[in-house]
Amino acid sequence: MRIANLQGRGAFVFGNDGAERAAEVAAVSGGRFGPDVAQIYAKWDEFKHWATTLTEAGMQAHSFQLDRTLLGAPSPAPRQVFAFGLNYRAHADESGFEPPEHLPPVFTKYISSFSGPDTTVVLPAGGNVDWEVELVVIIGRELHRVEPGAVWDAVAGLTVGQDISERVSQLRPPAPQFGLGKSFPGFSPQGPWLVTPDELANPDDLELGCSIDGEDVQKGRTSDLIFPVPQLISGLSHTVTLYPGDVVFTGTPAGVGVGREPQRFLQPGESLSSWIEGIGTLHQKFVAAK
Ligand code: ZN
């Protein structure tokens, strides 16, 4: 099942690549779920069970052509947002750190930086703006001290995320801080929709990557995560309580601009495409600050 946020309203997505159709969850369910997408996560287990009784024909009756310009982040107003660093060995290497033995470093991206999948992003003046394609997990159940084996069943779904990062403000002395440098407007595009784990042949092994104007800059597989999704969410839940709709950026593979020799950052006029196998693609265009 694929669920999109269409201007704040939850919608099923179905049909083929580039010709997707959508049907509002509230319409298909006769008002039982939705219309707000957040209301669907709040009752995720009940919703997921009900959705197993649906047929594509049942959705077709309420369907319309999907307009990607109306898409927002699949979970646009989570109670909590977590983002992990250094969760791929080759990226830890290029960042000059030892790979983590315990839970990787975690920070937040403030939700004012959230956007849908297709956007124009303003490059802050004087900044060095970098790319980080990431698998994003959306939580489907309240979790505390969950074991790894129980995690996938408690995940609502997966989506594509870009952890866009301004390195000057992130790394400025006296101590690096991640939240602000990664939370300029539009710095957390996500989408194009949520895909439930059962749709994927192996949700622990997905190819992901991104390209600038068609040139591949990152390519990896989520099977190379040092802490795969079950261990990551379990580890996080041993400290905090996770809530339905919470958003977790799981870390980026190698190939970011700050780790290159010479370093490279996004320039006005450049376009970034970020994708994950079986989920979809994000499209960001970058412009100079006025
Ligand atoms: Zn990141």
PDB file of C-alpha atoms and ligand atoms in Angstrom:
ATOM      1  CA  MET A   1       0.000   0.000   0.000  1.00  0.00           C
ATOM      2  CA  ARG A   2       1.130   3.541  -0.785  1.00  0.00           C
ATOM      3  CA  ILE A   3      -0.189   6.536   1.190  1.00  0.00           C
ATOM      4  CA  ALA A   4       0.368  10.139   0.131  1.00  0.00           C
ATOM      5  CA  ASN A   5      -0.236  13.500   1.764  1.00  0.00           C
ATOM      6  CA  LEU A   6      -2.298  15.513  -0.720  1.00  0.00           C
ATOM      7  CA  GLN A   7      -2.513  19.038   0.732  1.00  0.00           C
ATOM      8  CA  GLY A   8      -2.777  17.543   4.216  1.00  0.00           C
ATOM      9  CA  ARG A   9      -5.343  14.897   3.283  1.00  0.00           C
ATOM     10  CA  GLY A  10      -4.415  11.216   3.298  1.00  0.00           C
ATOM     11  CA  ALA A  11      -4.751   9.434  -0.043  1.00  0.00           C
ATOM     12  CA  PHE A  12      -4.103   5.976  -1.410  1.00  0.00           C
ATOM     13  CA  VAL A  13      -1.800   5.955  -4.425  1.00  0.00           C
ATOM     14  CA  PHE A  14      -1.995   3.233  -7.041  1.00  0.00           C
ATOM     15  CA  GLY A  15      -1.279   2.660 -10.708  1.00  0.00           C
ATOM     16  CA  ASN A  16       1.904   2.795 -12.720  1.00  0.00           C
ATOM     17  CA  ASP A  17       4.981   4.990 -12.620  1.00  0.00           C
ATOM     18  CA  GLY A  18       4.225   8.469 -13.922  1.00  0.00           C
ATOM     19  CA  ALA A  19       0.503   7.697 -14.312  1.00  0.00           C
ATOM     20  CA  GLU A  20      -0.393   7.264 -10.633  1.00  0.00           C
ATOM     21  CA  ARG A  21      -3.938   7.706  -9.453  1.00  0.00           C
ATOM     22  CA  ALA A  22      -5.040   8.742  -5.983  1.00  0.00           C
ATOM     23  CA  ALA A  23      -8.150   8.180  -3.872  1.00  0.00           C
ATOM     24  CA  GLU A  24      -8.761  10.006  -0.611  1.00  0.00           C
ATOM     25  CA  VAL A  25      -8.743   7.724   2.406  1.00  0.00           C
ATOM     26  CA  ALA A  26     -11.702   9.612   3.918  1.00  0.00           C
ATOM     27  CA  ALA A  27     -13.780   9.024   0.770  1.00  0.00           C
ATOM     28  CA  VAL A  28     -12.860   5.349   0.409  1.00  0.00           C
ATOM     29  CA  SER A  29     -13.458   4.664   4.123  1.00  0.00           C
ATOM     30  CA  GLY A  30     -16.730   6.615   4.291  1.00  0.00           C
ATOM     31  CA  GLY A  31     -15.194   8.986   6.837  1.00  0.00           C
ATOM     32  CA  ARG A  32     -13.861   6.285   9.181  1.00  0.00           C
ATOM     33  CA  PHE A  33     -10.225   7.342   8.613  1.00  0.00           C
ATOM     34  CA  GLY A  34      -8.784  10.749   7.784  1.00  0.00           C
ATOM     35  CA  PRO A  35      -9.260  13.160   6.191  1.00  0.00           C
ATOM     36  CA  ASP A  36      -6.044  14.478   7.808  1.00  0.00           C
ATOM     37  CA  VAL A  37      -3.115  12.232   7.104  1.00  0.00           C
ATOM     38  CA  ALA A  38      -2.058  12.548  10.792  1.00  0.00           C
ATOM     39  CA  GLN A  39      -5.391  10.977  11.814  1.00  0.00           C
ATOM     40  CA  ILE A  40      -4.489   7.903   9.776  1.00  0.00           C
ATOM     41  CA  TYR A  41      -1.205   7.357  11.669  1.00  0.00           C
ATOM     42  CA  ALA A  42      -3.021   7.869  14.988  1.00  0.00           C
ATOM     43  CA  LYS A  43      -5.123   4.765  14.205  1.00  0.00           C
ATOM     44  CA  TRP A  44      -2.545   2.975  12.050  1.00  0.00           C
ATOM     45  CA  ASP A  45      -3.101  -0.634  13.216  1.00  0.00           C
ATOM     46  CA  GLU A  46      -6.870  -0.336  12.822  1.00  0.00           C
ATOM     47  CA  PHE A  47      -6.393   1.388   9.447  1.00  0.00           C
ATOM     48  CA  LYS A  48      -3.925  -1.223   8.195  1.00  0.00           C
ATOM     49  CA  HIS A  49      -6.288  -4.046   9.155  1.00  0.00           C
ATOM     50  CA  TRP A  50      -9.240  -2.350   7.435  1.00  0.00           C
ATOM     51  CA  ALA A  51      -7.152  -1.637   4.316  1.00  0.00           C
ATOM     52  CA  THR A  52      -6.541  -5.372   3.786  1.00  0.00           C
ATOM     53  CA  THR A  53     -10.238  -5.656   2.847  1.00  0.00           C
ATOM     54  CA  LEU A  54      -9.911  -3.044   0.073  1.00  0.00           C
ATOM     55  CA  THR A  55      -9.736  -3.834  -3.603  1.00  0.00           C
ATOM     56  CA  GLU A  56      -8.288  -1.645  -6.335  1.00  0.00           C
ATOM     57  CA  ALA A  57     -11.773  -1.561  -7.873  1.00  0.00           C
ATOM     58  CA  GLY A  58     -13.084  -0.113  -4.591  1.00  0.00           C
ATOM     59  CA  MET A  59     -10.487   2.648  -4.752  1.00  0.00           C
ATOM     60  CA  GLN A  60     -11.003   3.277  -8.486  1.00  0.00           C
ATOM     61  CA  ALA A  61     -14.556   4.474  -7.814  1.00  0.00           C
ATOM     62  CA  HIS A  62     -13.139   7.406  -5.806  1.00  0.00           C
ATOM     63  CA  SER A  63      -9.970   7.917  -7.829  1.00  0.00           C
ATOM     64  CA  PHE A  64      -8.514  10.826  -9.729  1.00  0.00           C
ATOM     65  CA  GLN A  65      -5.215  11.518 -11.458  1.00  0.00           C
ATOM     66  CA  LEU A  66      -2.459  12.214  -8.936  1.00  0.00           C
ATOM     67  CA  ASP A  67      -1.036  15.743  -9.183  1.00  0.00           C
ATOM     68  CA  ARG A  68       2.495  15.638  -7.738  1.00  0.00           C
ATOM     69  CA  THR A  69       2.532  19.403  -7.169  1.00  0.00           C
ATOM     70  CA  LEU A  70      -0.027  18.885  -4.364  1.00  0.00           C
ATOM     71  CA  LEU A  71       2.101  16.346  -2.438  1.00  0.00           C
ATOM     72  CA  GLY A  72       3.471  17.173   1.012  1.00  0.00           C
ATOM     73  CA  ALA A  73       5.696  15.142   3.343  1.00  0.00           C
ATOM     74  CA  PRO A  74       3.898  11.837   4.081  1.00  0.00           C
ATOM     75  CA  SER A  75       3.911  12.596   7.827  1.00  0.00           C
ATOM     76  CA  PRO A  76       3.897  16.406   7.864  1.00  0.00           C
ATOM     77  CA  ALA A  77       3.396  17.065  11.607  1.00  0.00           C
ATOM     78  CA  PRO A  78       5.089  14.312  13.625  1.00  0.00           C
ATOM     79  CA  ARG A  79       5.443  14.729  17.377  1.00  0.00           C
ATOM     80  CA  GLN A  80       9.150  13.889  17.029  1.00  0.00           C
ATOM     81  CA  VAL A  81      11.755  13.824  14.266  1.00  0.00           C
ATOM     82  CA  PHE A  82      14.985  11.871  14.661  1.00  0.00           C
ATOM     83  CA  ALA A  83      17.920  11.866  12.254  1.00  0.00           C
ATOM     84  CA  PHE A  84      20.930   9.582  12.572  1.00  0.00           C
ATOM     85  CA  GLY A  85      24.482  10.331  11.493  1.00  0.00           C
ATOM     86  CA  LEU A  86      27.348   7.980  10.577  1.00  0.00           C
ATOM     87  CA  ASN A  87      25.178   4.934   9.950  1.00  0.00           C
ATOM     88  CA  TYR A  88      27.029   3.746   6.812  1.00  0.00           C
ATOM     89  CA  ARG A  89      30.683   2.700   7.191  1.00  0.00           C
ATOM     90  CA  ALA A  90      31.955   4.443   4.027  1.00  0.00           C
ATOM     91  CA  HIS A  91      30.203   7.688   5.047  1.00  0.00           C
ATOM     92  CA  ALA A  92      31.711   7.524   8.568  1.00  0.00           C
ATOM     93  CA  ASP A  93      35.111   7.092   6.816  1.00  0.00           C
ATOM     94  CA  GLU A  94      34.667  10.104   4.517  1.00  0.00           C
ATOM     95  CA  SER A  95      33.511  12.165   7.536  1.00  0.00           C
ATOM     96  CA  GLY A  96      36.677  11.251   9.466  1.00  0.00           C
ATOM     97  CA  PHE A  97      34.930   9.262  12.237  1.00  0.00           C
ATOM     98  CA  GLU A  98      35.136   5.692  13.526  1.00  0.00           C
ATOM     99  CA  PRO A  99      31.946   3.757  12.739  1.00  0.00           C
ATOM    100  CA  PRO A 100      29.626   3.741  15.799  1.00  0.00           C
ATOM    101  CA  GLU A 101      29.598   0.682  18.073  1.00  0.00           C
ATOM    102  CA  HIS A 102      26.603   1.884  20.059  1.00  0.00           C
ATOM    103  CA  LEU A 103      23.564   3.691  18.660  1.00  0.00           C
ATOM    104  CA  PRO A 104      24.818   6.255  16.071  1.00  0.00           C
ATOM    105  CA  PRO A 105      24.693   9.986  16.910  1.00  0.00           C
ATOM    106  CA  VAL A 106      21.160  11.350  16.673  1.00  0.00           C
ATOM    107  CA  PHE A 107      19.800  14.890  16.240  1.00  0.00           C
ATOM    108  CA  THR A 108      16.576  16.478  14.999  1.00  0.00           C
ATOM    109  CA  LYS A 109      15.441  18.311  11.893  1.00  0.00           C
ATOM    110  CA  TYR A 110      12.819  20.897  12.884  1.00  0.00           C
ATOM    111  CA  ILE A 111       9.519  20.357  11.105  1.00  0.00           C
ATOM    112  CA  SER A 112       9.479  23.887   9.673  1.00  0.00           C
ATOM    113  CA  SER A 113      12.073  22.463   7.226  1.00  0.00           C
ATOM    114  CA  PHE A 114       9.667  19.753   5.977  1.00  0.00           C
ATOM    115  CA  SER A 115       8.347  19.762   2.421  1.00  0.00           C
ATOM    116  CA  GLY A 116       6.901  17.485  -0.200  1.00  0.00           C
ATOM    117  CA  PRO A 117       8.867  15.733  -2.931  1.00  0.00           C
ATOM    118  CA  ASP A 118       9.130  18.356  -5.705  1.00  0.00           C
ATOM    119  CA  THR A 119      10.400  21.750  -4.571  1.00  0.00           C
ATOM    120  CA  THR A 120      12.605  24.767  -5.150  1.00  0.00           C
ATOM    121  CA  VAL A 121      15.055  25.361  -2.283  1.00  0.00           C
ATOM    122  CA  VAL A 122      16.756  28.685  -1.492  1.00  0.00           C
ATOM    123  CA  LEU A 123      20.496  28.376  -0.789  1.00  0.00           C
ATOM    124  CA  PRO A 124      21.264  30.455   2.332  1.00  0.00           C
ATOM    125  CA  ALA A 125      23.746  33.283   1.622  1.00  0.00           C
ATOM    126  CA  GLY A 126      27.292  32.388   2.660  1.00  0.00           C
ATOM    127  CA  GLY A 127      26.423  28.713   3.163  1.00  0.00           C
ATOM    128  CA  ASN A 128      27.813  25.434   1.851  1.00  0.00           C
ATOM    129  CA  VAL A 129      24.758  23.334   1.084  1.00  0.00           C
ATOM    130  CA  ASP A 130      25.235  19.573   0.816  1.00  0.00           C
ATOM    131  CA  TRP A 131      23.094  16.570  -0.071  1.00  0.00           C
ATOM    132  CA  GLU A 132      22.300  13.428   1.998  1.00  0.00           C
ATOM    133  CA  VAL A 133      19.821  10.939   0.526  1.00  0.00           C
ATOM    134  CA  GLU A 134      18.271   8.819   3.279  1.00  0.00           C
ATOM    135  CA  LEU A 135      15.722   6.102   3.906  1.00  0.00           C
ATOM    136  CA  VAL A 136      13.046   7.613   6.162  1.00  0.00           C
ATOM    137  CA  VAL A 137      10.962   5.466   8.520  1.00  0.00           C
ATOM    138  CA  ILE A 138       7.488   6.541   9.660  1.00  0.00           C
ATOM    139  CA  ILE A 139       6.380   4.941  12.924  1.00  0.00           C
ATOM    140  CA  GLY A 140       2.953   3.279  13.125  1.00  0.00           C
ATOM    141  CA  ARG A 141       2.576   2.437  16.821  1.00  0.00           C
ATOM    142  CA  GLU A 142       3.584   3.784  20.237  1.00  0.00           C
ATOM    143  CA  LEU A 143       6.881   2.105  21.096  1.00  0.00           C
ATOM    144  CA  HIS A 144       9.061   1.959  24.157  1.00  0.00           C
ATOM    145  CA  ARG A 145      11.772  -0.651  24.762  1.00  0.00           C
ATOM    146  CA  VAL A 146      10.754  -2.634  21.654  1.00  0.00           C
ATOM    147  CA  GLU A 147      12.927  -5.566  20.548  1.00  0.00           C
ATOM    148  CA  PRO A 148      14.383  -5.534  17.000  1.00  0.00           C
ATOM    149  CA  GLY A 149      12.234  -8.477  15.897  1.00  0.00           C
ATOM    150  CA  ALA A 150       9.054  -6.502  16.597  1.00  0.00           C
ATOM    151  CA  VAL A 151      10.082  -3.316  14.757  1.00  0.00           C
ATOM    152  CA  TRP A 152       8.965  -3.919  11.162  1.00  0.00           C
ATOM    153  CA  ASP A 153       5.424  -4.744  12.290  1.00  0.00           C
ATOM    154  CA  ALA A 154       5.308  -1.392  14.126  1.00  0.00           C
ATOM    155  CA  VAL A 155       6.577   0.655  11.162  1.00  0.00           C
ATOM    156  CA  ALA A 156       3.832   2.365   9.134  1.00  0.00           C
ATOM    157  CA  GLY A 157       6.073   2.689   6.118  1.00  0.00           C
ATOM    158  CA  LEU A 158       9.125   4.010   4.353  1.00  0.00           C
ATOM    159  CA  THR A 159       9.721   7.068   2.244  1.00  0.00           C
ATOM    160  CA  VAL A 160      12.582   8.911   0.539  1.00  0.00           C
ATOM    161  CA  GLY A 161      14.198  11.782   2.422  1.00  0.00           C
ATOM    162  CA  GLN A 162      16.885  14.360   1.743  1.00  0.00           C
ATOM    163  CA  ASP A 163      18.747  15.547   4.839  1.00  0.00           C
ATOM    164  CA  ILE A 164      19.902  18.765   3.129  1.00  0.00           C
ATOM    165  CA  SER A 165      22.706  20.201   5.250  1.00  0.00           C
ATOM    166  CA  GLU A 166      24.365  23.623   5.432  1.00  0.00           C
ATOM    167  CA  ARG A 167      27.898  22.772   6.551  1.00  0.00           C
ATOM    168  CA  VAL A 168      29.130  26.214   7.688  1.00  0.00           C
ATOM    169  CA  SER A 169      26.508  26.575  10.435  1.00  0.00           C
ATOM    170  CA  GLN A 170      26.640  22.826  11.193  1.00  0.00           C
ATOM    171  CA  LEU A 171      30.391  22.713  11.822  1.00  0.00           C
ATOM    172  CA  ARG A 172      31.104  26.235  13.119  1.00  0.00           C
ATOM    173  CA  PRO A 173      33.178  26.335  16.377  1.00  0.00           C
ATOM    174  CA  PRO A 174      33.125  26.036  19.309  1.00  0.00           C
ATOM    175  CA  ALA A 175      31.098  22.796  18.867  1.00  0.00           C
ATOM    176  CA  PRO A 176      29.297  21.288  15.882  1.00  0.00           C
ATOM    177  CA  GLN A 177      25.486  21.426  16.090  1.00  0.00           C
ATOM    178  CA  PHE A 178      23.297  19.647  13.598  1.00  0.00           C
ATOM    179  CA  GLY A 179      19.699  20.787  14.156  1.00  0.00           C
ATOM    180  CA  LEU A 180      19.911  24.319  12.767  1.00  0.00           C
ATOM    181  CA  GLY A 181      22.276  23.682   9.852  1.00  0.00           C
ATOM    182  CA  LYS A 182      19.862  20.994   8.625  1.00  0.00           C
ATOM    183  CA  SER A 183      16.629  22.939   9.162  1.00  0.00           C
ATOM    184  CA  PHE A 184      16.601  25.887   6.741  1.00  0.00           C
ATOM    185  CA  PRO A 185      13.256  26.142   4.899  1.00  0.00           C
ATOM    186  CA  GLY A 186      12.830  23.231   2.492  1.00  0.00           C
ATOM    187  CA  PHE A 187      15.838  21.291   3.855  1.00  0.00           C
ATOM    188  CA  SER A 188      13.808  18.137   4.659  1.00  0.00           C
ATOM    189  CA  PRO A 189      11.974  17.132   1.471  1.00  0.00           C
ATOM    190  CA  GLN A 190      10.244  13.746   1.788  1.00  0.00           C
ATOM    191  CA  GLY A 191       8.046  11.530  -0.327  1.00  0.00           C
ATOM    192  CA  PRO A 192       6.741  11.097  -2.857  1.00  0.00           C
ATOM    193  CA  TRP A 193       4.587   8.850  -0.600  1.00  0.00           C
ATOM    194  CA  LEU A 194       4.826   6.273   2.164  1.00  0.00           C
ATOM    195  CA  VAL A 195       5.259   2.648   1.056  1.00  0.00           C
ATOM    196  CA  THR A 196       4.308  -0.075   3.546  1.00  0.00           C
ATOM    197  CA  PRO A 197       7.109  -2.602   4.258  1.00  0.00           C
ATOM    198  CA  ASP A 198       5.065  -5.519   2.837  1.00  0.00           C
ATOM    199  CA  GLU A 199       5.225  -3.896  -0.639  1.00  0.00           C
ATOM    200  CA  LEU A 200       9.002  -4.390  -0.741  1.00  0.00           C
ATOM    201  CA  ALA A 201      10.653  -7.742  -1.511  1.00  0.00           C
ATOM    202  CA  ASN A 202      13.228  -7.019   1.226  1.00  0.00           C
ATOM    203  CA  PRO A 203      12.744  -3.772   3.174  1.00  0.00           C
ATOM    204  CA  ASP A 204      16.234  -4.237   4.671  1.00  0.00           C
ATOM    205  CA  ASP A 205      17.963  -4.123   1.266  1.00  0.00           C
ATOM    206  CA  LEU A 206      16.966  -1.184  -0.935  1.00  0.00           C
ATOM    207  CA  GLU A 207      19.204   0.655  -3.377  1.00  0.00           C
ATOM    208  CA  LEU A 208      19.249   4.417  -2.790  1.00  0.00           C
ATOM    209  CA  GLY A 209      21.074   7.286  -4.428  1.00  0.00           C
ATOM    210  CA  CYS A 210      21.024  10.828  -5.706  1.00  0.00           C
ATOM    211  CA  SER A 211      22.292  12.750  -8.715  1.00  0.00           C
ATOM    212  CA  ILE A 212      23.025  16.385  -9.537  1.00  0.00           C
ATOM    213  CA  ASP A 213      21.923  17.365 -13.059  1.00  0.00           C
ATOM    214  CA  GLY A 214      22.069  13.678 -14.010  1.00  0.00           C
ATOM    215  CA  GLU A 215      25.510  12.948 -12.503  1.00  0.00           C
ATOM    216  CA  ASP A 216      25.351  10.261  -9.785  1.00  0.00           C
ATOM    217  CA  VAL A 217      26.858  11.542  -6.523  1.00  0.00           C
ATOM    218  CA  GLN A 218      25.593   8.952  -4.020  1.00  0.00           C
ATOM    219  CA  LYS A 219      24.657   5.314  -4.509  1.00  0.00           C
ATOM    220  CA  GLY A 220      24.343   2.703  -1.783  1.00  0.00           C
ATOM    221  CA  ARG A 221      22.173  -0.030  -0.342  1.00  0.00           C
ATOM    222  CA  THR A 222      20.295  -0.006   2.952  1.00  0.00           C
ATOM    223  CA  SER A 223      21.749  -3.493   3.596  1.00  0.00           C
ATOM    224  CA  ASP A 224      24.984  -1.550   4.325  1.00  0.00           C
ATOM    225  CA  LEU A 225      23.405   0.322   7.260  1.00  0.00           C
ATOM    226  CA  ILE A 226      25.610  -0.298  10.326  1.00  0.00           C
ATOM    227  CA  PHE A 227      22.405  -0.225  12.409  1.00  0.00           C
ATOM    228  CA  PRO A 228      19.616  -1.569  10.167  1.00  0.00           C
ATOM    229  CA  VAL A 229      16.062  -0.306  10.724  1.00  0.00           C
ATOM    230  CA  PRO A 230      15.119  -2.958  13.374  1.00  0.00           C
ATOM    231  CA  GLN A 231      18.240  -2.298  15.491  1.00  0.00           C
ATOM    232  CA  LEU A 232      18.029   1.474  14.993  1.00  0.00           C
ATOM    233  CA  ILE A 233      14.385   1.830  16.062  1.00  0.00           C
ATOM    234  CA  SER A 234      14.820  -0.674  18.896  1.00  0.00           C
ATOM    235  CA  GLY A 235      17.884   1.196  20.163  1.00  0.00           C
ATOM    236  CA  LEU A 236      16.122   4.556  19.966  1.00  0.00           C
ATOM    237  CA  SER A 237      13.093   3.146  21.815  1.00  0.00           C
ATOM    238  CA  HIS A 238      15.288   2.057  24.713  1.00  0.00           C
ATOM    239  CA  THR A 239      15.641   5.761  25.557  1.00  0.00           C
ATOM    240  CA  VAL A 240      12.616   7.594  24.159  1.00  0.00           C
ATOM    241  CA  THR A 241       8.988   6.702  23.530  1.00  0.00           C
ATOM    242  CA  LEU A 242       8.107   6.787  19.838  1.00  0.00           C
ATOM    243  CA  TYR A 243       4.642   7.799  18.642  1.00  0.00           C
ATOM    244  CA  PRO A 244       2.595   7.019  15.516  1.00  0.00           C
ATOM    245  CA  GLY A 245       3.635   9.388  12.723  1.00  0.00           C
ATOM    246  CA  ASP A 246       7.120  10.017  14.154  1.00  0.00           C
ATOM    247  CA  VAL A 247       9.767  10.412  11.441  1.00  0.00           C
ATOM    248  CA  VAL A 248      13.227   8.816  11.529  1.00  0.00           C
ATOM    249  CA  PHE A 249      15.975   9.696   9.003  1.00  0.00           C
ATOM    250  CA  THR A 250      18.245   6.632   9.079  1.00  0.00           C
ATOM    251  CA  GLY A 251      21.562   8.101   7.835  1.00  0.00           C
ATOM    252  CA  THR A 252      23.223   8.698   4.491  1.00  0.00           C
ATOM    253  CA  PRO A 253      25.609   6.569   2.402  1.00  0.00           C
ATOM    254  CA  ALA A 254      28.992   7.820   1.123  1.00  0.00           C
ATOM    255  CA  GLY A 255      29.310  10.510  -1.533  1.00  0.00           C
ATOM    256  CA  VAL A 256      28.343  13.756   0.222  1.00  0.00           C
ATOM    257  CA  GLY A 257      29.986  16.986  -0.967  1.00  0.00           C
ATOM    258  CA  VAL A 258      31.818  17.835   2.260  1.00  0.00           C
ATOM    259  CA  GLY A 259      33.688  14.498   2.112  1.00  0.00           C
ATOM    260  CA  ARG A 260      35.023  15.106  -1.429  1.00  0.00           C
ATOM    261  CA  GLU A 261      38.454  16.257  -2.504  1.00  0.00           C
ATOM    262  CA  PRO A 262      37.944  19.023  -3.533  1.00  0.00           C
ATOM    263  CA  GLN A 263      34.713  19.654  -1.616  1.00  0.00           C
ATOM    264  CA  ARG A 264      31.606  20.319  -3.683  1.00  0.00           C
ATOM    265  CA  PHE A 265      28.381  22.061  -2.675  1.00  0.00           C
ATOM    266  CA  LEU A 266      25.068  22.759  -4.407  1.00  0.00           C
ATOM    267  CA  GLN A 267      25.015  25.796  -6.713  1.00  0.00           C
ATOM    268  CA  PRO A 268      22.129  28.009  -7.908  1.00  0.00           C
ATOM    269  CA  GLY A 269      20.495  26.438 -10.946  1.00  0.00           C
ATOM    270  CA  GLU A 270      21.474  22.856 -10.037  1.00  0.00           C
ATOM    271  CA  SER A 271      18.855  20.113  -9.689  1.00  0.00           C
ATOM    272  CA  LEU A 272      19.079  17.201  -7.269  1.00  0.00           C
ATOM    273  CA  SER A 273      17.170  13.936  -7.800  1.00  0.00           C
ATOM    274  CA  SER A 274      17.040  11.479  -4.886  1.00  0.00           C
ATOM    275  CA  TRP A 275      15.553   8.012  -5.143  1.00  0.00           C
ATOM    276  CA  ILE A 276      15.038   4.707  -3.368  1.00  0.00           C
ATOM    277  CA  GLU A 277      14.255   1.458  -5.139  1.00  0.00           C
ATOM    278  CA  GLY A 278      10.580   0.515  -4.775  1.00  0.00           C
ATOM    279  CA  ILE A 279       9.586   3.880  -3.258  1.00  0.00           C
ATOM    280  CA  GLY A 280      10.144   6.790  -5.663  1.00  0.00           C
ATOM    281  CA  THR A 281      12.086   9.968  -6.433  1.00  0.00           C
ATOM    282  CA  LEU A 282      12.406  13.496  -5.003  1.00  0.00           C
ATOM    283  CA  HIS A 283      13.253  16.505  -7.210  1.00  0.00           C
ATOM    284  CA  GLN A 284      14.873  19.650  -5.753  1.00  0.00           C
ATOM    285  CA  LYS A 285      15.932  22.726  -7.703  1.00  0.00           C
ATOM    286  CA  PHE A 286      18.276  25.188  -5.975  1.00  0.00           C
ATOM    287  CA  VAL A 287      18.198  28.978  -6.293  1.00  0.00           C
ATOM    288  CA  ALA A 288      20.304  31.785  -4.772  1.00  0.00           C
ATOM    289  CA  ALA A 289      18.984  33.789  -1.831  1.00  0.00           C
ATOM    290  CA  LYS A 290      17.682  37.202  -2.934  1.00  0.00           C
TER     291      LYS A 290
HETATM  292 ZN    ZN B   1      21.829  12.803   7.446  1.00  0.00          ZN
END
